[in-house]
Short mmCIF file of C-alpha atoms in Angstrom, two decimals:
data_model
loop_
_atom_site.label_atom_id
_atom_site.label_comp_id
_atom_site.label_asym_id
_atom_site.label_seq_id
_atom_site.Cartn_x
_atom_site.Cartn_y
_atom_site.Cartn_z
CA MET F 798 -40.02 72.63 -44.48
CA ALA F 799 -42.53 72.36 -41.62
CA ALA F 800 -45.03 74.48 -43.58
CA ALA F 801 -44.63 72.23 -46.62
CA ALA F 802 -45.20 69.13 -44.48
CA ALA F 803 -48.34 70.68 -42.99
CA ALA F 804 -49.62 71.51 -46.49
CA ASP F 805 -48.99 67.93 -47.56
CA LEU F 806 -50.99 66.63 -44.58
CA GLU F 807 -53.92 68.87 -45.52
CA ASP F 808 -54.25 66.88 -48.73
CA VAL F 809 -54.34 63.52 -46.92
CA PRO F 810 -57.89 62.16 -46.44
CA SER F 811 -59.08 62.14 -42.83
CA VAL F 812 -59.75 58.40 -42.89
CA VAL F 813 -56.12 57.79 -43.86
CA LEU F 814 -54.84 60.02 -41.05
CA MET F 815 -57.11 58.36 -38.49
CA THR F 816 -56.09 54.89 -39.67
CA GLU F 817 -52.43 55.81 -39.27
CA LEU F 818 -53.07 57.36 -35.84
CA LEU F 819 -54.84 54.22 -34.64
CA ARG F 820 -52.03 52.07 -36.02
CA ARG F 821 -49.44 54.10 -34.12
CA MET F 822 -51.45 53.91 -30.91
CA LYS F 823 -51.67 50.13 -31.26
CA CYS F 824 -47.97 49.89 -32.02
CA ALA F 825 -47.07 51.88 -28.91
CA THR F 826 -48.27 48.94 -26.80
CA LYS F 827 -46.20 46.34 -28.65
CA PRO F 828 -42.87 45.14 -27.23
CA ASP F 829 -39.70 45.75 -29.19
CA LYS F 830 -38.80 42.66 -31.19
CA ARG F 831 -35.88 41.73 -33.44
CA LEU F 832 -36.42 38.55 -35.41
CA ILE F 833 -34.53 36.61 -38.04
CA LEU F 834 -36.49 34.26 -40.30
CA ILE F 835 -34.36 31.56 -41.87
CA GLY F 836 -35.33 28.68 -44.09
CA PRO F 837 -34.74 27.24 -47.56
CA PRO F 838 -36.16 29.05 -50.60
CA GLY F 839 -39.90 28.48 -50.81
CA SER F 840 -40.33 27.69 -47.11
CA GLY F 841 -42.69 30.63 -46.56
CA LYS F 842 -40.49 33.40 -45.11
CA GLY F 843 -41.66 35.97 -47.66
CA THR F 844 -45.31 35.02 -47.15
CA GLN F 845 -45.24 35.21 -43.36
CA SER F 846 -42.95 38.24 -42.98
CA PRO F 847 -45.53 40.92 -43.99
CA ILE F 848 -48.15 39.36 -41.67
CA ILE F 849 -45.77 39.30 -38.69
CA LYS F 850 -44.59 42.81 -39.61
CA ASP F 851 -48.12 44.23 -39.42
CA GLU F 852 -49.05 42.33 -36.26
CA TYR F 853 -45.95 43.40 -34.31
CA CYS F 854 -45.30 46.81 -35.94
CA LEU F 855 -41.85 45.79 -37.16
CA CYS F 856 -40.00 46.74 -40.31
CA HIS F 857 -39.42 43.98 -42.86
CA LEU F 858 -35.82 43.88 -44.08
CA ALA F 859 -35.36 41.70 -47.18
CA THR F 860 -31.77 42.32 -48.24
CA GLY F 861 -32.32 41.64 -51.95
CA ASP F 862 -35.09 44.23 -52.15
CA MET F 863 -33.06 46.65 -50.03
CA LEU F 864 -30.05 46.35 -52.33
CA ARG F 865 -32.17 47.03 -55.40
CA ALA F 866 -33.79 50.01 -53.69
CA ALA F 867 -30.41 51.44 -52.63
CA VAL F 868 -29.08 51.08 -56.18
CA ALA F 869 -32.19 52.75 -57.64
CA ALA F 870 -31.99 55.59 -55.10
CA LYS F 871 -28.24 56.03 -55.80
CA THR F 872 -27.36 56.12 -52.11
CA PRO F 873 -23.61 55.99 -51.33
CA LEU F 874 -23.88 52.30 -50.44
CA GLY F 875 -26.13 51.72 -53.44
CA VAL F 876 -23.52 53.21 -55.78
CA LYS F 877 -20.87 50.87 -54.37
CA ALA F 878 -23.24 47.90 -54.70
CA LYS F 879 -23.96 48.80 -58.33
CA GLU F 880 -20.23 48.99 -59.09
CA ALA F 881 -19.78 45.47 -57.73
CA MET F 882 -22.75 44.14 -59.67
CA GLU F 883 -21.57 45.67 -62.93
CA LYS F 884 -18.20 43.97 -62.47
CA GLY F 885 -19.96 40.66 -61.96
CA GLU F 886 -18.83 40.54 -58.33
CA LEU F 887 -20.86 39.61 -55.26
CA VAL F 888 -21.91 42.52 -53.08
CA SER F 889 -19.69 42.39 -50.00
CA ASP F 890 -21.06 41.42 -46.60
CA ASP F 891 -19.95 44.81 -45.25
CA LEU F 892 -22.06 46.62 -47.85
CA VAL F 893 -25.15 44.51 -47.10
CA VAL F 894 -24.78 45.02 -43.34
CA GLY F 895 -24.26 48.74 -44.01
CA ILE F 896 -27.57 48.92 -45.88
CA ILE F 897 -29.28 47.14 -42.97
CA ASP F 898 -27.62 49.61 -40.59
CA ASP F 899 -29.06 52.54 -42.58
CA ALA F 900 -32.52 50.97 -42.56
CA LEU F 901 -32.52 50.54 -38.77
CA LYS F 902 -32.30 54.33 -38.39
CA LYS F 903 -35.72 54.82 -40.02
CA PRO F 904 -38.81 55.48 -37.85
CA SER F 905 -40.52 52.37 -39.26
CA CYS F 906 -37.87 50.24 -37.52
CA GLN F 907 -38.35 51.88 -34.12
CA LYS F 908 -40.14 48.84 -32.63
CA GLY F 909 -37.74 46.34 -34.19
CA PHE F 910 -37.30 44.37 -37.38
CA ILE F 911 -37.70 41.13 -39.25
CA LEU F 912 -34.63 40.05 -41.20
CA ASP F 913 -35.87 37.81 -43.99
CA GLY F 914 -33.25 35.28 -45.10
CA PHE F 915 -30.21 37.10 -43.72
CA PRO F 916 -27.62 36.25 -42.48
CA ARG F 917 -26.88 33.32 -44.78
CA THR F 918 -23.36 32.54 -43.54
CA VAL F 919 -21.58 32.49 -40.19
CA VAL F 920 -19.41 35.44 -41.28
CA GLN F 921 -22.52 37.47 -42.11
CA ALA F 922 -23.98 36.59 -38.70
CA GLN F 923 -20.81 37.80 -36.99
CA LYS F 924 -20.84 41.09 -38.92
CA LEU F 925 -24.51 41.58 -38.15
CA ASP F 926 -23.86 41.03 -34.44
CA GLU F 927 -21.03 43.57 -34.50
CA MET F 928 -23.28 46.17 -36.12
CA LEU F 929 -26.15 45.55 -33.70
CA ASP F 930 -23.74 45.80 -30.76
CA LYS F 931 -23.03 49.38 -31.84
CA HIS F 932 -26.76 50.10 -31.53
CA GLY F 933 -26.88 48.41 -28.14
CA VAL F 934 -29.39 45.78 -29.30
CA LYS F 935 -29.38 42.08 -30.12
CA VAL F 936 -31.45 39.56 -32.05
CA ASP F 937 -34.27 38.19 -29.88
CA LYS F 938 -35.19 35.11 -31.91
CA VAL F 939 -34.07 33.14 -34.94
CA ILE F 940 -37.00 31.19 -36.37
CA ASN F 941 -36.19 28.34 -38.74
CA PHE F 942 -38.88 27.51 -41.30
CA ALA F 943 -38.41 23.75 -41.31
CA ILE F 944 -39.64 21.94 -44.44
CA ASP F 945 -38.61 18.87 -46.39
CA ASP F 946 -36.63 19.56 -49.57
CA ALA F 947 -38.90 17.29 -51.61
CA ILE F 948 -41.91 19.60 -51.08
CA LEU F 949 -40.18 22.76 -52.22
CA GLU F 950 -40.07 22.32 -56.00
CA GLU F 951 -43.85 22.57 -56.42
CA ARG F 952 -43.90 25.58 -54.11
CA ILE F 953 -41.09 27.39 -55.94
CA THR F 954 -42.14 26.85 -59.54
CA GLY F 955 -45.72 28.01 -58.86
CA ARG F 956 -44.78 31.18 -56.99
CA TRP F 957 -45.83 34.65 -58.18
CA ILE F 958 -44.77 37.96 -56.60
CA HIS F 959 -46.15 41.50 -56.50
CA PRO F 960 -42.82 43.39 -56.60
CA SER F 961 -43.73 46.69 -54.94
CA SER F 962 -45.61 45.25 -51.93
CA GLY F 963 -43.94 41.86 -51.53
CA ARG F 964 -47.29 40.06 -51.60
CA THR F 965 -46.83 36.44 -52.60
CA TYR F 966 -49.20 34.13 -54.46
CA HIS F 967 -49.06 30.56 -55.69
CA SER F 968 -50.78 29.22 -58.78
CA LYS F 969 -52.06 26.18 -56.82
CA PHE F 970 -51.98 26.88 -53.09
CA ALA F 971 -52.81 30.63 -52.93
CA PRO F 972 -53.87 31.86 -56.39
CA PRO F 973 -54.80 35.49 -57.06
CA LYS F 974 -58.43 36.25 -57.87
CA VAL F 975 -57.39 37.01 -61.45
CA PRO F 976 -54.44 34.99 -62.81
CA GLY F 977 -51.29 37.09 -63.04
CA VAL F 978 -52.84 40.12 -61.29
CA ASP F 979 -52.34 41.40 -57.72
CA ASP F 980 -55.59 41.27 -55.70
CA VAL F 981 -55.06 44.67 -54.06
CA SER F 982 -53.48 46.94 -56.67
CA GLY F 983 -54.51 45.26 -59.92
CA GLU F 984 -50.87 45.40 -61.02
CA PRO F 985 -49.20 42.49 -62.83
CA LEU F 986 -47.49 39.72 -60.88
CA VAL F 987 -44.06 38.39 -61.84
CA GLN F 988 -42.12 35.18 -61.41
CA ARG F 989 -38.52 35.42 -60.25
CA LYS F 990 -35.96 34.25 -62.78
CA ASP F 991 -34.46 31.87 -60.21
CA ASP F 992 -37.77 30.17 -59.37
CA THR F 993 -36.87 27.05 -61.33
CA ALA F 994 -36.11 23.46 -60.31
CA ALA F 995 -32.48 23.70 -61.47
CA VAL F 996 -31.78 26.88 -59.52
CA LEU F 997 -33.60 25.50 -56.48
CA LYS F 998 -31.27 22.50 -56.35
CA SER F 999 -28.13 24.66 -56.19
CA ARG F 1000 -29.73 27.06 -53.69
CA LEU F 1001 -30.68 24.17 -51.41
CA GLU F 1002 -27.13 22.85 -51.50
CA ALA F 1003 -25.86 26.30 -50.49
CA PHE F 1004 -28.50 26.59 -47.76
CA HIS F 1005 -27.58 23.28 -46.13
CA LYS F 1006 -23.85 23.92 -46.39
CA GLN F 1007 -23.61 27.63 -45.53
CA THR F 1008 -26.76 28.77 -43.77
CA GLU F 1009 -27.67 25.95 -41.40
CA PRO F 1010 -24.53 26.55 -39.27
CA VAL F 1011 -25.81 30.09 -38.65
CA PHE F 1012 -28.55 28.66 -36.43
CA PHE F 1013 -26.20 27.90 -33.59
CA PRO F 1014 -24.11 30.98 -32.70
CA PRO F 1015 -24.37 31.42 -28.92
CA SER F 1016 -25.71 34.96 -29.29
CA TYR F 1017 -28.92 33.73 -30.95
CA PHE F 1018 -32.02 32.09 -29.50
CA TYR F 1019 -33.03 29.34 -31.90
CA ARG F 1020 -36.61 28.21 -32.45
CA SER F 1021 -37.83 25.77 -35.09
CA ALA F 1022 -41.30 26.29 -36.55
CA SER F 1023 -42.97 24.03 -39.07
CA ALA F 1024 -43.43 25.92 -42.32
CA PHE F 1025 -46.96 24.55 -42.51
CA ASN F 1026 -48.08 26.29 -39.32
CA HIS F 1027 -50.65 29.08 -39.52
CA VAL F 1028 -49.15 32.47 -38.70
CA ALA F 1029 -50.99 32.61 -35.35
CA THR F 1030 -49.31 29.38 -34.35
CA LEU F 1031 -46.00 30.48 -35.80
CA CYS F 1032 -46.02 33.71 -33.83
CA LYS F 1033 -46.03 31.97 -30.49
CA TYR F 1034 -42.33 31.57 -31.36
CA CYS F 1035 -42.01 35.35 -31.71
CA TYR F 1036 -42.20 35.97 -27.95
#
């Protein structure tokens, strides 16, 4: 196995290896950090998460993407999640927390993580705390992306996503260089099926009723950041 890995590295361009080496050296100086980003749909969590991830050498854990990846990879938890989905049932909180638990064991999560939009309920927060306790760690900050509901419809309905990277665009506020095409890869962008005004209304109702109470468990440090802030300003809340 070691010989195969060495052979694989021989085929990697030197500039790629040096870039990765420099990245790891930079990351070694960064403090460990465990963040939760919470806010209504369209508040900017998905846009800011990759930027914060790169700056602080954290892994970005978006539970929806993780569930889809686990199902596609046919992991034991992914198989159970698929069974629930095929029955039209919600994936249980225990399964979602289990997938997060598996992710935290990866080297990319060594310096910490960003949880994007999870937990969404008090019960999920409690289960997350229990799992993190087993690892001997805790959440350092919960950052709320505060934004008025009235602004969100225009944001949501104009949003375009590059699925494999998570890069986010907006037809008005942050358009791609070529409409419908990712700037970096040249691959097509997609719109989520739930990025509509009708779906937004029901999701906002759920957010205010179920998720806002999550902000106040005593084990979390709560910070509120305006969703209009530039990432450099936002990240003063990350310390």
